[in-house]
């Protein structure tokens, strides 16, 4: 409990630094949202009036203070383009993003852990080479290209899945799964490559330990031996899965763009392109918070795999 | 046995979930899905000149008058109108039973407040106020008047202005809000209602049929006539990846792509399930900063003009031959009612040798030209690269500075010298409605002191524009238009990089696409 409290308190300075850096980076980069809102053919007078109305003509320190004040009271502000509260924008985006993250990592873990374990167990054989070839290919082919190939094959030619768009879970499990199938397969391939290699390497190392040799000598079956090995190889795998989930929640821009999924990644990119300060600041701050939280959860999960670990 | 039963049940459940349409899908009636050319961010067409907000306005708002497909103003919300012989007194009566989407009646006071809001924002509205001291007044719930101190030759054109800031009618309480920020509420009397609860900014805008919309009885005609929709629901999807948008159209997931990226035009022509249509006329703009050398010298601007090969610009932007106009010699859009070539003759054909000669005569000494190159908008990037090559061809020293469009938007407002953060040239494009007359063309409409970045200022142009606006005689207006156009070629507030038509792609089963006009997604013309 003490450890948990210490870790949570330690996130405060991290978040403070993130807040300052994000604010400065965004506000010091060139670009004027007022000019974009007003349109290409708006007059300078209109743009100046809008800048004043949005408070963008105030000194930077003043803008920072008022943003920080709002953040501390839980008010993430309002998009200066759409005039929609940032919390509402995030609420719309979090479901697709979480869905992608959970399904992608679920699929990746479900397939890559057995594959990596199998490759380690049959190291040097044809099955190992085949698995490693898959991992190299999945790593090397650009995500957008795989996305286009999946669209062409499974959406256009076979017609099994939609080309684009996201169907909320509330509209039914089937349509929800269908809308996420291709984007999740697209992303899962990448994470499968990573996890398969990671699993193979760690299991291979564990399989050479003395206690495994002892277990084999005692006549334990293959599955039981691999079960022992996997439990001991789990920590690096869990770390990779955790970081993977954090990355996915932070937004996967290419996949979201190719499949027109309204996730957090596209929200960030759209906001950056338009210099929608309140949205960028809030989303990046929250993303940083998610990273910190997931790292904490990963650390805590180590105890599940290795009871010897104490905090 | 138990296992088999369980497996069967599981398989059945999975099949049912995957196979059955969702309740929402079943509840949907006739839906049109459109891939919009941009994402809707601003819901107030009286605030921004962004085309996507203007198109949003067409869906939910109505206007007093509308342009027909020949570009003529026709009564829209207005039923009858009269004008005095001297053109100074106008009276308008609204059609009966007009209502906003919440069921409240449209009153003359709403129209008057909306027109007052519009005249304070729009170039044509401002001109009307400045030249004629326009005064709008509600007489009763159905009648309003316009009093002018001086005749204004374009009253009906103003009340039907289709772009820039179109004069949309909103409730008085909204129209009286400050014009410094966009209005968040959406309440119009147009054919559709905006479904705010289904709006996902950056992804989807949903409209449903407005039950209170009262269509005209005459047939749809441009932005005039009946706008009675055939669809219960229209979804505007924003699909930023062109490849995915085209794939969605081919598969029938969407019905229409408002602007097909040039690279996909020819492949889509070969698809029997898709119809490709020219989508209005657009013009490329080469804008020069006239505050600083070398473009403060009109002769240098003319030298660049003589070197511009419009066909090469349009080809570089990716438009096939049948979608571009070769050497269009008017500022006012080839094929439009204001098309004129007055003053254009010396400049019609590109001539590099002559351009070099003009540059030498202008005394150009190799000063650096800072060209702003957008990195994130493909066709503007191509236009900028072509502008750079054109200037290099005649020996100009070009410094290409690349950044995203948002940064260019901020930088082009800077009047500083180019070596102190300013600039010399940038490029953009405009639809025909923002190019086709001395008072709507983005760079020809503004008088000295009110012009857009580049800050062109030419007193004779201002005088000719004013005279044209005031003139009510058609013959004299034409003469003044020609004089204005000829003067524009001498002063060169900007250079036209050429004219092209973007392509709109529609699924073959969608009927009525040929009735679309001006490149606008006027969906009430469509059915399927």
PDB file of C-alpha atoms in Angstrom, chain A residues 30-32 35-46 49-50 53 81-84 89 92-93 148 151 155-156 159 161-164 171-175 177-178 257-260 262 266 270 273-275, chain B residues 17-18 22-24 39 41-42 47-49 51 121 126 165 180-184 199-203 238-241 243-244 247-248 251 253 404-407 409-410 412-413 415 428-430 442 451-452 455:
ATOM      1  CA  UNK A  30       4.037  28.513 -35.451  1.00  0.00           C
ATOM      2  CA  UNK A  31       0.427  28.529 -36.623  1.00  0.00           C
ATOM      3  CA  UNK A  32      -2.721  30.411 -35.764  1.00  0.00           C
ATOM      4  CA  UNK A  35      -6.782  32.148 -39.092  1.00  0.00           C
ATOM      5  CA  UNK A  36      -7.941  28.583 -39.706  1.00  0.00           C
ATOM      6  CA  UNK A  37     -11.303  29.045 -38.019  1.00  0.00           C
ATOM      7  CA  UNK A  38     -12.021  32.264 -39.892  1.00  0.00           C
ATOM      8  CA  UNK A  39     -11.295  30.626 -43.256  1.00  0.00           C
ATOM      9  CA  UNK A  40      -8.970  31.305 -46.175  1.00  0.00           C
ATOM     10  CA  UNK A  41     -10.710  34.457 -47.301  1.00  0.00           C
ATOM     11  CA  UNK A  42     -11.409  36.117 -43.966  1.00  0.00           C
ATOM     12  CA  UNK A  43     -10.090  39.622 -43.389  1.00  0.00           C
ATOM     13  CA  UNK A  44      -7.304  40.433 -40.942  1.00  0.00           C
ATOM     14  CA  UNK A  45      -9.806  42.367 -38.848  1.00  0.00           C
ATOM     15  CA  UNK A  46     -12.013  39.278 -38.461  1.00  0.00           C
ATOM     16  CA  UNK A  49     -11.252  39.919 -33.347  1.00  0.00           C
ATOM     17  CA  UNK A  50     -11.423  36.146 -33.119  1.00  0.00           C
ATOM     18  CA  UNK A  53     -12.375  36.511 -28.339  1.00  0.00           C
ATOM     19  CA  UNK A  81     -13.001  24.830 -33.313  1.00  0.00           C
ATOM     20  CA  UNK A  82     -16.040  22.715 -32.578  1.00  0.00           C
ATOM     21  CA  UNK A  83     -16.941  24.365 -29.254  1.00  0.00           C
ATOM     22  CA  UNK A  84     -17.526  20.848 -27.935  1.00  0.00           C
ATOM     23  CA  UNK A  89     -14.686  14.598 -27.508  1.00  0.00           C
ATOM     24  CA  UNK A  92     -16.583   9.737 -28.090  1.00  0.00           C
ATOM     25  CA  UNK A  93     -13.066   8.542 -28.876  1.00  0.00           C
ATOM     26  CA  UNK A 148      -4.716  -1.692 -47.753  1.00  0.00           C
ATOM     27  CA  UNK A 151      -9.152  -4.005 -47.234  1.00  0.00           C
ATOM     28  CA  UNK A 155     -13.502  -6.114 -47.629  1.00  0.00           C
ATOM     29  CA  UNK A 156     -13.589  -5.607 -51.386  1.00  0.00           C
ATOM     30  CA  UNK A 159     -16.864  -8.710 -48.791  1.00  0.00           C
ATOM     31  CA  UNK A 161     -15.853  -6.945 -43.464  1.00  0.00           C
ATOM     32  CA  UNK A 162     -16.545  -3.231 -43.966  1.00  0.00           C
ATOM     33  CA  UNK A 163     -13.845  -1.075 -45.534  1.00  0.00           C
ATOM     34  CA  UNK A 164     -14.074   1.662 -42.955  1.00  0.00           C
ATOM     35  CA  UNK A 171     -25.348  -1.441 -31.712  1.00  0.00           C
ATOM     36  CA  UNK A 172     -24.574  -5.130 -31.249  1.00  0.00           C
ATOM     37  CA  UNK A 173     -21.567  -7.361 -30.693  1.00  0.00           C
ATOM     38  CA  UNK A 174     -21.610  -8.650 -34.267  1.00  0.00           C
ATOM     39  CA  UNK A 175     -21.453  -5.301 -36.076  1.00  0.00           C
ATOM     40  CA  UNK A 177     -16.653  -7.050 -34.090  1.00  0.00           C
ATOM     41  CA  UNK A 178     -17.049  -6.800 -37.855  1.00  0.00           C
ATOM     42  CA  UNK A 257      -6.743   6.771 -40.570  1.00  0.00           C
ATOM     43  CA  UNK A 258      -6.739   3.862 -43.022  1.00  0.00           C
ATOM     44  CA  UNK A 259      -9.907   2.365 -41.515  1.00  0.00           C
ATOM     45  CA  UNK A 260     -11.534   5.724 -40.651  1.00  0.00           C
ATOM     46  CA  UNK A 262     -12.606   7.824 -34.807  1.00  0.00           C
ATOM     47  CA  UNK A 266      -6.881  10.782 -35.020  1.00  0.00           C
ATOM     48  CA  UNK A 270      -6.583  16.533 -36.266  1.00  0.00           C
ATOM     49  CA  UNK A 273      -3.025  20.103 -37.588  1.00  0.00           C
ATOM     50  CA  UNK A 274      -5.534  22.739 -36.542  1.00  0.00           C
ATOM     51  CA  UNK A 275      -3.702  23.960 -33.453  1.00  0.00           C
TER      52      UNK A 275
ATOM     53  CA  UNK B  17     -24.426 -11.898 -33.669  1.00  0.00           C
ATOM     54  CA  UNK B  18     -22.267 -11.657 -36.761  1.00  0.00           C
ATOM     55  CA  UNK B  22     -28.029  -4.078 -35.507  1.00  0.00           C
ATOM     56  CA  UNK B  23     -31.281  -2.522 -34.260  1.00  0.00           C
ATOM     57  CA  UNK B  24     -29.965   0.883 -35.290  1.00  0.00           C
ATOM     58  CA  UNK B  39     -14.325  17.694 -41.687  1.00  0.00           C
ATOM     59  CA  UNK B  41     -15.565  21.921 -37.400  1.00  0.00           C
ATOM     60  CA  UNK B  42     -17.446  25.214 -37.422  1.00  0.00           C
ATOM     61  CA  UNK B  47     -18.834  33.029 -39.225  1.00  0.00           C
ATOM     62  CA  UNK B  48     -16.253  31.329 -41.438  1.00  0.00           C
ATOM     63  CA  UNK B  49     -15.530  31.285 -45.148  1.00  0.00           C
ATOM     64  CA  UNK B  51     -16.477  25.735 -47.744  1.00  0.00           C
ATOM     65  CA  UNK B 121     -19.415  40.228 -42.165  1.00  0.00           C
ATOM     66  CA  UNK B 126     -20.207  45.599 -46.374  1.00  0.00           C
ATOM     67  CA  UNK B 165     -20.583  34.179 -46.044  1.00  0.00           C
ATOM     68  CA  UNK B 180     -16.638  37.725 -33.036  1.00  0.00           C
ATOM     69  CA  UNK B 181     -17.081  34.004 -32.301  1.00  0.00           C
ATOM     70  CA  UNK B 182     -19.018  31.219 -34.070  1.00  0.00           C
ATOM     71  CA  UNK B 183     -22.577  30.495 -32.926  1.00  0.00           C
ATOM     72  CA  UNK B 184     -22.709  27.068 -31.290  1.00  0.00           C
ATOM     73  CA  UNK B 199     -22.006  14.244 -34.322  1.00  0.00           C
ATOM     74  CA  UNK B 200     -18.495  12.855 -33.976  1.00  0.00           C
ATOM     75  CA  UNK B 201     -16.146  15.714 -34.902  1.00  0.00           C
ATOM     76  CA  UNK B 202     -13.416  14.399 -37.166  1.00  0.00           C
ATOM     77  CA  UNK B 203     -15.574  11.492 -38.285  1.00  0.00           C
ATOM     78  CA  UNK B 238     -14.855  12.324 -43.108  1.00  0.00           C
ATOM     79  CA  UNK B 239     -12.484   9.651 -44.432  1.00  0.00           C
ATOM     80  CA  UNK B 240      -9.042  11.229 -44.530  1.00  0.00           C
ATOM     81  CA  UNK B 241      -7.416   8.321 -46.378  1.00  0.00           C
ATOM     82  CA  UNK B 243      -7.617   5.028 -50.818  1.00  0.00           C
ATOM     83  CA  UNK B 244     -10.098   3.936 -48.135  1.00  0.00           C
ATOM     84  CA  UNK B 247     -12.618   1.542 -51.629  1.00  0.00           C
ATOM     85  CA  UNK B 248     -15.717   2.359 -49.552  1.00  0.00           C
ATOM     86  CA  UNK B 251     -17.951  -1.485 -52.152  1.00  0.00           C
ATOM     87  CA  UNK B 253     -20.514   1.596 -48.198  1.00  0.00           C
ATOM     88  CA  UNK B 404       1.872  22.839 -42.919  1.00  0.00           C
ATOM     89  CA  UNK B 405      -1.138  24.862 -44.052  1.00  0.00           C
ATOM     90  CA  UNK B 406      -1.938  25.982 -40.500  1.00  0.00           C
ATOM     91  CA  UNK B 407       1.484  27.566 -40.233  1.00  0.00           C
ATOM     92  CA  UNK B 409      -2.247  30.533 -42.547  1.00  0.00           C
ATOM     93  CA  UNK B 410      -0.560  32.333 -39.667  1.00  0.00           C
ATOM     94  CA  UNK B 412       0.790  34.892 -44.525  1.00  0.00           C
ATOM     95  CA  UNK B 413      -0.845  37.425 -42.200  1.00  0.00           C
ATOM     96  CA  UNK B 415       3.427  42.089 -43.079  1.00  0.00           C
ATOM     97  CA  UNK B 428      -4.255  28.731 -52.895  1.00  0.00           C
ATOM     98  CA  UNK B 429      -7.442  27.803 -54.789  1.00  0.00           C
ATOM     99  CA  UNK B 430     -11.004  29.114 -54.780  1.00  0.00           C
ATOM    100  CA  UNK B 442     -11.428  36.923 -52.963  1.00  0.00           C
ATOM    101  CA  UNK B 451      -7.531  43.440 -48.827  1.00  0.00           C
ATOM    102  CA  UNK B 452      -6.347  39.956 -47.941  1.00  0.00           C
ATOM    103  CA  UNK B 455      -2.277  43.491 -49.565  1.00  0.00           C
TER     104      UNK B 455
END
